GROMACS .gro file of N, CA and C in nm:
model
  459
    1MET      N    1  -1.644 -20.227  15.538
    1MET     CA    2  -1.707 -20.289  15.423
    1MET      C    3  -1.690 -20.441  15.432
    2THR      N    4  -1.791 -20.513  15.391
    2THR     CA    5  -1.786 -20.658  15.385
    2THR      C    6  -1.757 -20.701  15.241
    3LEU      N    7  -1.725 -20.828  15.223
    3LEU     CA    8  -1.704 -20.878  15.089
    3LEU      C    9  -1.834 -20.869  15.008
    4PHE      N   10  -1.946 -20.895  15.074
    4PHE     CA   11  -2.077 -20.879  15.009
    4PHE      C   12  -2.093 -20.734  14.964
    5GLY      N   13  -2.063 -20.640  15.051
    5GLY     CA   14  -2.073 -20.498  15.018
    5GLY      C   15  -1.981 -20.460  14.903
    6LEU      N   16  -1.864 -20.519  14.901
    6LEU     CA   17  -1.770 -20.494  14.792
    6LEU      C   18  -1.827 -20.543  14.659
    7ALA      N   19  -1.881 -20.664  14.658
    7ALA     CA   20  -1.940 -20.718  14.535
    7ALA      C   21  -2.056 -20.632  14.487
    8LYS      N   22  -2.136 -20.581  14.580
    8LYS     CA   23  -2.246 -20.491  14.543
    8LYS      C   24  -2.192 -20.360  14.487
    9ALA      N   25  -2.094 -20.302  14.557
    9ALA     CA   26  -2.039 -20.173  14.514
    9ALA      C   27  -1.973 -20.182  14.377
   10LEU      N   28  -1.911 -20.295  14.347
   10LEU     CA   29  -1.845 -20.314  14.218
   10LEU      C   30  -1.943 -20.360  14.109
   11GLU      N   31  -2.069 -20.381  14.149
   11GLU     CA   32  -2.173 -20.429  14.057
   11GLU      C   33  -2.129 -20.555  13.984
   12CYS      N   34  -2.083 -20.652  14.062
   12CYS     CA   35  -2.032 -20.776  14.006
   12CYS      C   36  -2.144 -20.862  13.948
   13GLU      N   37  -2.122 -20.907  13.828
   13GLU     CA   38  -2.215 -20.999  13.762
   13GLU      C   39  -2.166 -21.143  13.771
   14SER      N   40  -2.035 -21.162  13.787
   14SER     CA   41  -1.980 -21.297  13.790
   14SER      C   42  -1.879 -21.309  13.903
   15TYR      N   43  -1.870 -21.432  13.956
   15TYR     CA   44  -1.790 -21.456  14.076
   15TYR      C   45  -1.730 -21.596  14.069
   16LEU      N   46  -1.603 -21.605  14.105
   16LEU     CA   47  -1.532 -21.733  14.117
   16LEU      C   48  -1.482 -21.746  14.259
   17GLU      N   49  -1.512 -21.859  14.322
   17GLU     CA   50  -1.461 -21.884  14.456
   17GLU      C   51  -1.378 -22.011  14.454
   18ILE      N   52  -1.253 -21.998  14.497
   18ILE     CA   53  -1.162 -22.111  14.508
   18ILE      C   54  -1.162 -22.154  14.654
   19GLY      N   55  -1.214 -22.273  14.681
   19GLY     CA   56  -1.221 -22.323  14.818
   19GLY      C   57  -1.347 -22.276  14.888
   20ALA      N   58  -1.453 -22.352  14.875
   20ALA     CA   59  -1.582 -22.308  14.931
   20ALA      C   60  -1.622 -22.381  15.058
   21SER      N   61  -1.554 -22.489  15.093
   21SER     CA   62  -1.582 -22.568  15.212
   21SER      C   63  -1.729 -22.605  15.219
   22LEU      N   64  -1.803 -22.549  15.316
   22LEU     CA   65  -1.944 -22.585  15.334
   22LEU      C   66  -2.038 -22.499  15.250
   23GLY      N   67  -1.986 -22.396  15.185
   23GLY     CA   68  -2.068 -22.313  15.098
   23GLY      C   69  -2.131 -22.192  15.162
   24GLY      N   70  -2.099 -22.166  15.288
   24GLY     CA   71  -2.160 -22.052  15.358
   24GLY      C   72  -2.130 -21.918  15.294
   25SER      N   73  -2.004 -21.896  15.258
   25SER     CA   74  -1.969 -21.766  15.201
   25SER      C   75  -2.028 -21.747  15.063
   26VAL      N   76  -2.034 -21.853  14.984
   26VAL     CA   77  -2.087 -21.839  14.849
   26VAL      C   78  -2.237 -21.809  14.852
   27ILE      N   79  -2.308 -21.860  14.951
   27ILE     CA   80  -2.452 -21.828  14.964
   27ILE      C   81  -2.470 -21.678  14.989
   28VAL      N   82  -2.386 -21.622  15.075
   28VAL     CA   83  -2.397 -21.479  15.105
   28VAL      C   84  -2.359 -21.396  14.983
   29ILE      N   85  -2.246 -21.425  14.924
   29ILE     CA   86  -2.198 -21.347  14.809
   29ILE      C   87  -2.294 -21.360  14.691
   30ALA      N   88  -2.357 -21.476  14.676
   30ALA     CA   89  -2.449 -21.497  14.563
   30ALA      C   90  -2.562 -21.393  14.561
   31GLN      N   91  -2.597 -21.340  14.676
   31GLN     CA   92  -2.702 -21.238  14.681
   31GLN      C   93  -2.659 -21.108  14.615
   32ALA      N   94  -2.528 -21.091  14.599
   32ALA     CA   95  -2.476 -20.968  14.538
   32ALA      C   96  -2.436 -20.988  14.391
   33ILE      N   97  -2.439 -21.110  14.344
   33ILE     CA   98  -2.394 -21.142  14.208
   33ILE      C   99  -2.517 -21.160  14.119
   34SER      N  100  -2.516 -21.095  14.005
   34SER     CA  101  -2.637 -21.098  13.922
   34SER      C  102  -2.643 -21.209  13.818
   35ARG      N  103  -2.529 -21.269  13.783
   35ARG     CA  104  -2.535 -21.360  13.668
   35ARG      C  105  -2.475 -21.498  13.691
   36LYS      N  106  -2.345 -21.507  13.716
   36LYS     CA  107  -2.277 -21.636  13.712
   36LYS      C  108  -2.186 -21.657  13.832
   37ILE      N  109  -2.192 -21.778  13.887
   37ILE     CA  110  -2.109 -21.814  14.002
   37ILE      C  111  -2.043 -21.948  13.971
   38VAL      N  112  -1.911 -21.954  13.991
   38VAL     CA  113  -1.836 -22.078  13.974
   38VAL      C  114  -1.759 -22.104  14.103
   39VAL      N  115  -1.765 -22.228  14.148
   39VAL     CA  116  -1.699 -22.267  14.272
   39VAL      C  117  -1.607 -22.385  14.245
   40VAL      N  118  -1.482 -22.374  14.291
   40VAL     CA  119  -1.387 -22.484  14.283
   40VAL      C  120  -1.360 -22.533  14.424
   41ASP      N  121  -1.375 -22.662  14.444
   41ASP     CA  122  -1.350 -22.718  14.577
   41ASP      C  123  -1.312 -22.865  14.561
   42LEU      N  124  -1.249 -22.919  14.663
   42LEU     CA  125  -1.211 -23.060  14.662
   42LEU      C  126  -1.332 -23.151  14.683
   43TYR      N  127  -1.441 -23.096  14.733
   43TYR     CA  128  -1.563 -23.173  14.764
   43TYR      C  129  -1.527 -23.293  14.850
   44GLU      N  130  -1.466 -23.263  14.963
   44GLU     CA  131  -1.428 -23.367  15.058
   44GLU      C  132  -1.554 -23.421  15.126
   45ASP      N  133  -1.546 -23.543  15.174
   45ASP     CA  134  -1.662 -23.609  15.233
   45ASP      C  135  -1.733 -23.526  15.339
   46HIS      N  136  -1.657 -23.459  15.424
   46HIS     CA  137  -1.719 -23.387  15.536
   46HIS      C  138  -1.795 -23.262  15.493
   47SER      N  139  -1.770 -23.213  15.374
   47SER     CA  140  -1.834 -23.088  15.334
   47SER      C  141  -1.914 -23.096  15.205
   48SER      N  142  -1.899 -23.203  15.129
   48SER     CA  143  -1.957 -23.206  14.995
   48SER      C  144  -2.109 -23.197  14.995
   49ARG      N  145  -2.176 -23.262  15.087
   49ARG     CA  146  -2.322 -23.258  15.089
   49ARG      C  147  -2.373 -23.116  15.114
   50GLN      N  148  -2.311 -23.048  15.211
   50GLN     CA  149  -2.354 -22.911  15.241
   50GLN      C  150  -2.321 -22.815  15.126
   51LEU      N  151  -2.205 -22.832  15.064
   51LEU     CA  152  -2.169 -22.745  14.953
   51LEU      C  153  -2.263 -22.766  14.835
   52CYS      N  154  -2.294 -22.891  14.804
   52CYS     CA  155  -2.388 -22.919  14.694
   52CYS      C  156  -2.525 -22.860  14.723
   53ALA      N  157  -2.569 -22.868  14.848
   53ALA     CA  158  -2.698 -22.809  14.886
   53ALA      C  159  -2.695 -22.657  14.871
   54ALA      N  160  -2.582 -22.597  14.906
   54ALA     CA  161  -2.569 -22.451  14.892
   54ALA      C  162  -2.576 -22.411  14.746
   55LEU      N  163  -2.507 -22.484  14.659
   55LEU     CA  164  -2.508 -22.452  14.517
   55LEU      C  165  -2.647 -22.474  14.456
   56ALA      N  166  -2.716 -22.579  14.502
   56ALA     CA  167  -2.853 -22.603  14.454
   56ALA      C  168  -2.946 -22.489  14.497
   57ARG      N  169  -2.926 -22.440  14.617
   57ARG     CA  170  -3.007 -22.327  14.665
   57ARG      C  171  -2.985 -22.203  14.578
   58ILE      N  172  -2.860 -22.175  14.545
   58ILE     CA  173  -2.828 -22.060  14.460
   58ILE      C  174  -2.891 -22.078  14.322
   59HIS      N  175  -2.881 -22.199  14.268
   59HIS     CA  176  -2.940 -22.228  14.138
   59HIS      C  177  -3.092 -22.209  14.141
   60SER      N  178  -3.155 -22.249  14.250
   60SER     CA  179  -3.301 -22.236  14.262
   60SER      C  180  -3.344 -22.090  14.266
   61GLU      N  181  -3.250 -22.001  14.297
   61GLU     CA  182  -3.279 -21.858  14.300
   61GLU      C  183  -3.259 -21.795  14.162
   62GLY      N  184  -3.234 -21.878  14.061
   62GLY     CA  185  -3.225 -21.830  13.924
   62GLY      C  186  -3.087 -21.788  13.877
   63LYS      N  187  -2.986 -21.824  13.952
   63LYS     CA  188  -2.850 -21.787  13.912
   63LYS      C  189  -2.782 -21.905  13.844
   64ALA      N  190  -2.698 -21.876  13.748
   64ALA     CA  191  -2.616 -21.979  13.684
   64ALA      C  192  -2.503 -22.013  13.780
   65VAL      N  193  -2.496 -22.136  13.823
   65VAL     CA  194  -2.394 -22.177  13.918
   65VAL      C  195  -2.330 -22.308  13.871
   66THR      N  196  -2.197 -22.313  13.880
   66THR     CA  197  -2.122 -22.431  13.839
   66THR      C  198  -2.028 -22.470  13.952
   67GLY      N  199  -2.034 -22.595  13.992
   67GLY     CA  200  -1.940 -22.649  14.089
   67GLY      C  201  -1.838 -22.734  14.017
   68ILE      N  202  -1.711 -22.708  14.043
   68ILE     CA  203  -1.603 -22.784  13.981
   68ILE      C  204  -1.526 -22.855  14.092
   69ALA      N  205  -1.528 -22.988  14.088
   69ALA     CA  206  -1.457 -23.068  14.187
   69ALA      C  207  -1.314 -23.089  14.139
   70GLY      N  208  -1.219 -23.047  14.221
   70GLY     CA  209  -1.081 -23.069  14.185
   70GLY      C  210  -0.985 -22.983  14.263
   71ASP      N  211  -0.860 -23.016  14.252
   71ASP     CA  212  -0.751 -22.941  14.314
   71ASP      C  213  -0.731 -22.813  14.232
   72SER      N  214  -0.732 -22.700  14.299
   72SER     CA  215  -0.721 -22.572  14.228
   72SER      C  216  -0.589 -22.556  14.154
   73THR      N  217  -0.487 -22.630  14.194
   73THR     CA  218  -0.357 -22.618  14.128
   73THR      C  219  -0.341 -22.711  14.008
   74SER      N  220  -0.438 -22.798  13.985
   74SER     CA  221  -0.432 -22.891  13.874
   74SER      C  222  -0.455 -22.819  13.741
   75PRO      N  223  -0.371 -22.844  13.642
   75PRO     CA  224  -0.391 -22.782  13.511
   75PRO      C  225  -0.529 -22.811  13.451
   76THR      N  226  -0.583 -22.929  13.478
   76THR     CA  227  -0.716 -22.964  13.429
   76THR      C  228  -0.822 -22.874  13.492
   77THR      N  229  -0.812 -22.851  13.621
   77THR     CA  230  -0.907 -22.764  13.691
   77THR      C  231  -0.894 -22.621  13.640
   78VAL      N  232  -0.772 -22.573  13.627
   78VAL     CA  233  -0.749 -22.436  13.579
   78VAL      C  234  -0.810 -22.418  13.440
   79ALA      N  235  -0.790 -22.515  13.352
   79ALA     CA  236  -0.844 -22.506  13.216
   79ALA      C  237  -0.997 -22.504  13.218
   80ARG      N  238  -1.055 -22.584  13.303
   80ARG     CA  239  -1.203 -22.588  13.313
   80ARG      C  240  -1.256 -22.453  13.361
   81VAL      N  241  -1.191 -22.397  13.462
   81VAL     CA  242  -1.235 -22.266  13.514
   81VAL      C  243  -1.215 -22.159  13.408
   82ARG      N  244  -1.102 -22.162  13.340
   82ARG     CA  245  -1.074 -22.062  13.237
   82ARG      C  246  -1.185 -22.062  13.131
   83SER      N  247  -1.239 -22.178  13.100
   83SER     CA  248  -1.346 -22.186  13.000
   83SER      C  249  -1.475 -22.122  13.049
   84GLU      N  250  -1.488 -22.102  13.179
   84GLU     CA  251  -1.608 -22.040  13.237
   84GLU      C  252  -1.592 -21.889  13.254
   85GLY      N  253  -1.469 -21.839  13.252
   85GLY     CA  254  -1.440 -21.700  13.284
   85GLY      C  255  -1.458 -21.607  13.167
   86PRO      N  256  -1.422 -21.481  13.185
   86PRO     CA  257  -1.363 -21.418  13.305
   86PRO      C  258  -1.469 -21.392  13.413
   87PHE      N  259  -1.422 -21.341  13.528
   87PHE     CA  260  -1.507 -21.317  13.644
   87PHE      C  261  -1.481 -21.176  13.697
   88ASP      N  262  -1.585 -21.107  13.735
   88ASP     CA  263  -1.568 -20.974  13.793
   88ASP      C  264  -1.489 -20.982  13.923
   89LEU      N  265  -1.523 -21.079  14.008
   89LEU     CA  266  -1.460 -21.093  14.139
   89LEU      C  267  -1.414 -21.237  14.156
   90VAL      N  268  -1.289 -21.254  14.197
   90VAL     CA  269  -1.233 -21.385  14.227
   90VAL      C  270  -1.198 -21.387  14.375
   91MET      N  271  -1.241 -21.492  14.445
   91MET     CA  272  -1.210 -21.510  14.587
   91MET      C  273  -1.121 -21.632  14.602
   92ILE      N  274  -1.003 -21.613  14.658
   92ILE     CA  275  -0.907 -21.722  14.678
   92ILE      C  276  -0.908 -21.761  14.825
   93ASP      N  277  -0.956 -21.882  14.850
   93ASP     CA  278  -0.967 -21.933  14.987
   93ASP      C  279  -0.949 -22.085  14.987
   94GLY      N  280  -0.859 -22.134  14.902
   94GLY     CA  281  -0.833 -22.277  14.897
   94GLY      C  282  -0.726 -22.315  14.997
   95GLY      N  283  -0.619 -22.375  14.948
   95GLY     CA  284  -0.508 -22.410  15.036
   95GLY      C  285  -0.441 -22.284  15.090
   96HIS      N  286  -0.383 -22.294  15.208
   96HIS     CA  287  -0.324 -22.177  15.272
   96HIS      C  288  -0.172 -22.180  15.278
   97SER      N  289  -0.113 -22.280  15.214
   97SER     CA  290   0.033 -22.281  15.207
   97SER      C  291   0.075 -22.174  15.107
   98TYR      N  292   0.194 -22.124  15.121
   98TYR     CA  293   0.244 -22.021  15.030
   98TYR      C  294   0.238 -22.069  14.885
   99ASP      N  295   0.286 -22.190  14.859
   99ASP     CA  296   0.290 -22.240  14.722
   99ASP      C  297   0.150 -22.251  14.661
  100THR      N  298   0.054 -22.298  14.739
  100THR     CA  299  -0.082 -22.313  14.686
  100THR      C  300  -0.147 -22.179  14.660
  101VAL      N  301  -0.138 -22.088  14.755
  101VAL     CA  302  -0.203 -21.958  14.737
  101VAL      C  303  -0.135 -21.878  14.626
  102LYS      N  304  -0.004 -21.894  14.611
  102LYS     CA  305   0.064 -21.824  14.502
  102LYS      C  306   0.021 -21.882  14.368
  103SER      N  307   0.009 -22.013  14.360
  103SER     CA  308  -0.038 -22.076  14.237
  103SER      C  309  -0.180 -22.027  14.204
  104ASP      N  310  -0.267 -22.022  14.304
  104ASP     CA  311  -0.404 -21.975  14.282
  104ASP      C  312  -0.404 -21.829  14.234
  105TRP      N  313  -0.321 -21.747  14.293
  105TRP     CA  314  -0.310 -21.606  14.252
  105TRP      C  315  -0.263 -21.596  14.107
  106LEU      N  316  -0.160 -21.672  14.071
  106LEU     CA  317  -0.106 -21.664  13.936
  106LEU      C  318  -0.201 -21.722  13.831
  107GLN      N  319  -0.274 -21.827  13.868
  107GLN     CA  320  -0.365 -21.891  13.773
  107GLN      C  321  -0.501 -21.822  13.762
  108TYR      N  322  -0.559 -21.784  13.877
  108TYR     CA  323  -0.696 -21.732  13.878
  108TYR      C  324  -0.703 -21.580  13.886
  109GLY      N  325  -0.602 -21.517  13.942
  109GLY     CA  326  -0.601 -21.371  13.949
  109GLY      C  327  -0.621 -21.306  13.813
  110PRO      N  328  -0.552 -21.353  13.707
  110PRO     CA  329  -0.572 -21.294  13.576
  110PRO      C  330  -0.712 -21.314  13.517
  111MET      N  331  -0.791 -21.402  13.576
  111MET     CA  332  -0.928 -21.423  13.528
  111MET      C  333  -1.024 -21.319  13.584
  112ALA      N  334  -0.976 -21.238  13.680
  112ALA     CA  335  -1.061 -21.135  13.742
  112ALA      C  336  -1.057 -21.007  13.661
  113THR      N  337  -1.170 -20.939  13.654
  113THR     CA  338  -1.176 -20.812  13.581
  113THR      C  339  -1.187 -20.691  13.674
  114LYS      N  340  -1.234 -20.712  13.797
  114LYS     CA  341  -1.252 -20.598  13.888
  114LYS      C  342  -1.169 -20.610  14.016
  115ALA      N  343  -1.167 -20.730  14.076
  115ALA     CA  344  -1.094 -20.745  14.202
  115ALA      C  345  -1.067 -20.892  14.232
  116VAL      N  346  -0.961 -20.914  14.311
  116VAL     CA  347  -0.929 -21.046  14.364
  116VAL      C  348  -0.926 -21.032  14.516
  117ALA      N  349  -1.001 -21.119  14.582
  117ALA     CA  350  -1.004 -21.118  14.729
  117ALA      C  351  -0.932 -21.243  14.780
  118PHE      N  352  -0.863 -21.226  14.890
  118PHE     CA  353  -0.796 -21.337  14.958
  118PHE      C  354  -0.857 -21.349  15.097
  119HIS      N  355  -0.889 -21.471  15.136
  119HIS     CA  356  -0.934 -21.493  15.273
  119HIS      C  357  -0.816 -21.544  15.354
  120ASP      N  358  -0.819 -21.518  15.482
  120ASP     CA  359  -0.718 -21.567  15.576
  120ASP      C  360  -0.581 -21.504  15.555
  121ILE      N  361  -0.577 -21.371  15.532
  121ILE     CA  362  -0.449 -21.305  15.506
  121ILE      C  363  -0.359 -21.301  15.629
  122ALA      N  364  -0.409 -21.346  15.744
  122ALA     CA  365  -0.324 -21.355  15.862
  122ALA      C  366  -0.258 -21.493  15.873
  123GLN      N  367  -0.298 -21.589  15.790
  123GLN     CA  368  -0.232 -21.719  15.787
  123GLN      C  369  -0.093 -21.700  15.728
  124PRO      N  370   0.009 -21.766  15.779
  124PRO     CA  371   0.147 -21.741  15.734
  124PRO      C  372   0.169 -21.749  15.583
  125GLY      N  373   0.121 -21.852  15.515
  125GLY     CA  374   0.143 -21.864  15.371
  125GLY      C  375   0.073 -21.756  15.293
  126VAL      N  376  -0.050 -21.724  15.332
  126VAL     CA  377  -0.126 -21.619  15.264
  126VAL      C  378  -0.065 -21.482  15.296
  127ALA      N  379  -0.025 -21.463  15.420
  127ALA     CA  380   0.036 -21.336  15.461
  127ALA      C  381   0.163 -21.308  15.382
  128ARG      N  382   0.241 -21.411  15.358
  128ARG     CA  383   0.366 -21.394  15.282
  128ARG      C  384   0.335 -21.345  15.139
  129LEU      N  385   0.238 -21.408  15.075
  129LEU     CA  386   0.201 -21.365  14.940
  129LEU      C  387   0.140 -21.225  14.944
  130TRP      N  388   0.057 -21.197  15.043
  130TRP     CA  389  -0.006 -21.066  15.056
  130TRP      C  390   0.101 -20.957  15.063
  131GLU      N  391   0.207 -20.982  15.136
  131GLU     CA  392   0.319 -20.887  15.144
  131GLU      C  393   0.387 -20.872  15.008
  132GLU      N  394   0.408 -20.981  14.937
  132GLU     CA  395   0.472 -20.976  14.806
  132GLU      C  396   0.389 -20.896  14.705
  133ILE      N  397   0.259 -20.915  14.711
  133ILE     CA  398   0.170 -20.844  14.620
  133ILE      C  399   0.174 -20.694  14.649
  134GLY      N  400   0.197 -20.662  14.772
  134GLY     CA  401   0.202 -20.521  14.812
  134GLY      C  402   0.076 -20.477  14.884
  135GLY      N  403  -0.005 -20.575  14.922
  135GLY     CA  404  -0.126 -20.543  14.997
  135GLY      C  405  -0.231 -20.476  14.912
  136GLY      N  406  -0.328 -20.423  14.978
  136GLY     CA  407  -0.444 -20.361  14.916
  136GLY      C  408  -0.541 -20.328  15.026
  137LEU      N  409  -0.668 -20.333  14.998
  137LEU     CA  410  -0.770 -20.308  15.098
  137LEU      C  411  -0.778 -20.429  15.191
  138GLU      N  412  -0.773 -20.406  15.320
  138GLU     CA  413  -0.791 -20.514  15.416
  138GLU      C  414  -0.928 -20.497  15.481
  139ILE      N  415  -1.003 -20.606  15.484
  139ILE     CA  416  -1.137 -20.605  15.540
  139ILE      C  417  -1.137 -20.687  15.667
  140LYS      N  418  -1.179 -20.628  15.775
  140LYS     CA  419  -1.193 -20.699  15.901
  140LYS      C  420  -1.334 -20.755  15.906
  141SER      N  421  -1.348 -20.872  15.964
  141SER     CA  422  -1.479 -20.936  15.971
  141SER      C  423  -1.502 -20.989  16.110
  142LYS      N  424  -1.624 -20.976  16.158
  142LYS     CA  425  -1.655 -21.031  16.290
  142LYS      C  426  -1.663 -21.183  16.285
  143PHE      N  427  -1.663 -21.240  16.163
  143PHE     CA  428  -1.676 -21.384  16.149
  143PHE      C  429  -1.542 -21.456  16.142
  144THR      N  430  -1.432 -21.382  16.123
  144THR     CA  431  -1.301 -21.444  16.117
  144THR      C  432  -1.196 -21.347  16.169
  145THR      N  433  -1.098 -21.402  16.237
  145THR     CA  434  -0.987 -21.318  16.283
  145THR      C  435  -0.875 -21.318  16.180
  146MET      N  436  -0.890 -21.394  16.075
  146MET     CA  437  -0.785 -21.407  15.974
  146MET      C  438  -0.793 -21.301  15.866
  147GLY      N  439  -0.905 -21.234  15.852
  147GLY     CA  440  -0.918 -21.120  15.763
  147GLY      C  441  -0.927 -21.153  15.615
  148PHE      N  442  -0.966 -21.050  15.540
  148PHE     CA  443  -0.974 -21.055  15.396
  148PHE      C  444  -0.881 -20.947  15.340
  149GLY      N  445  -0.824 -20.974  15.226
  149GLY     CA  446  -0.748 -20.873  15.155
  149GLY      C  447  -0.802 -20.864  15.013
  150VAL      N  448  -0.809 -20.743  14.959
  150VAL     CA  449  -0.864 -20.724  14.825
  150VAL      C  450  -0.765 -20.646  14.740
  151VAL      N  451  -0.739 -20.696  14.621
  151VAL     CA  452  -0.657 -20.627  14.522
  151VAL      C  453  -0.752 -20.582  14.412
  152PHE      N  454  -0.754 -20.452  14.386
  152PHE     CA  455  -0.839 -20.397  14.280
  152PHE      C  456  -0.762 -20.396  14.149
  153LEU      N  457  -0.832 -20.424  14.041
  153LEU     CA  458  -0.767 -20.431  13.910
  153LEU      C  459  -0.805 -20.309  13.827
   0.00000   0.00000   0.00000
């Protein structure tokens, strides 16, 4: 199963992605989401133009999409996202240090109603948290060797 397939199977209407980089994954997932998409990213110079173009493309397809520029661990960013939630599916793919991914899990995980997905569960910081959580469904992808992990709620 792919993350797209998971979103379809869960009939997700809303989606939150923490760390979108160039926006490639959100474009794919958006095809499975029926209502609302929120993306949090640092909007760094090397990726901001492509991410903004991806969000504009999703919006042009008739979906409500909000891009929030900021550090996912900032209380201001968390409060802004909370005002947009809850979300059927939350994808955590921001910072990969243990402290950052744990903060994202504690702050954004409770905003999910159906599932929380983690990207890069083979990265040391994410892997450590994945072990603490107790694991869940692991999704292998031909596009990454780092894998996805999903916790169902």
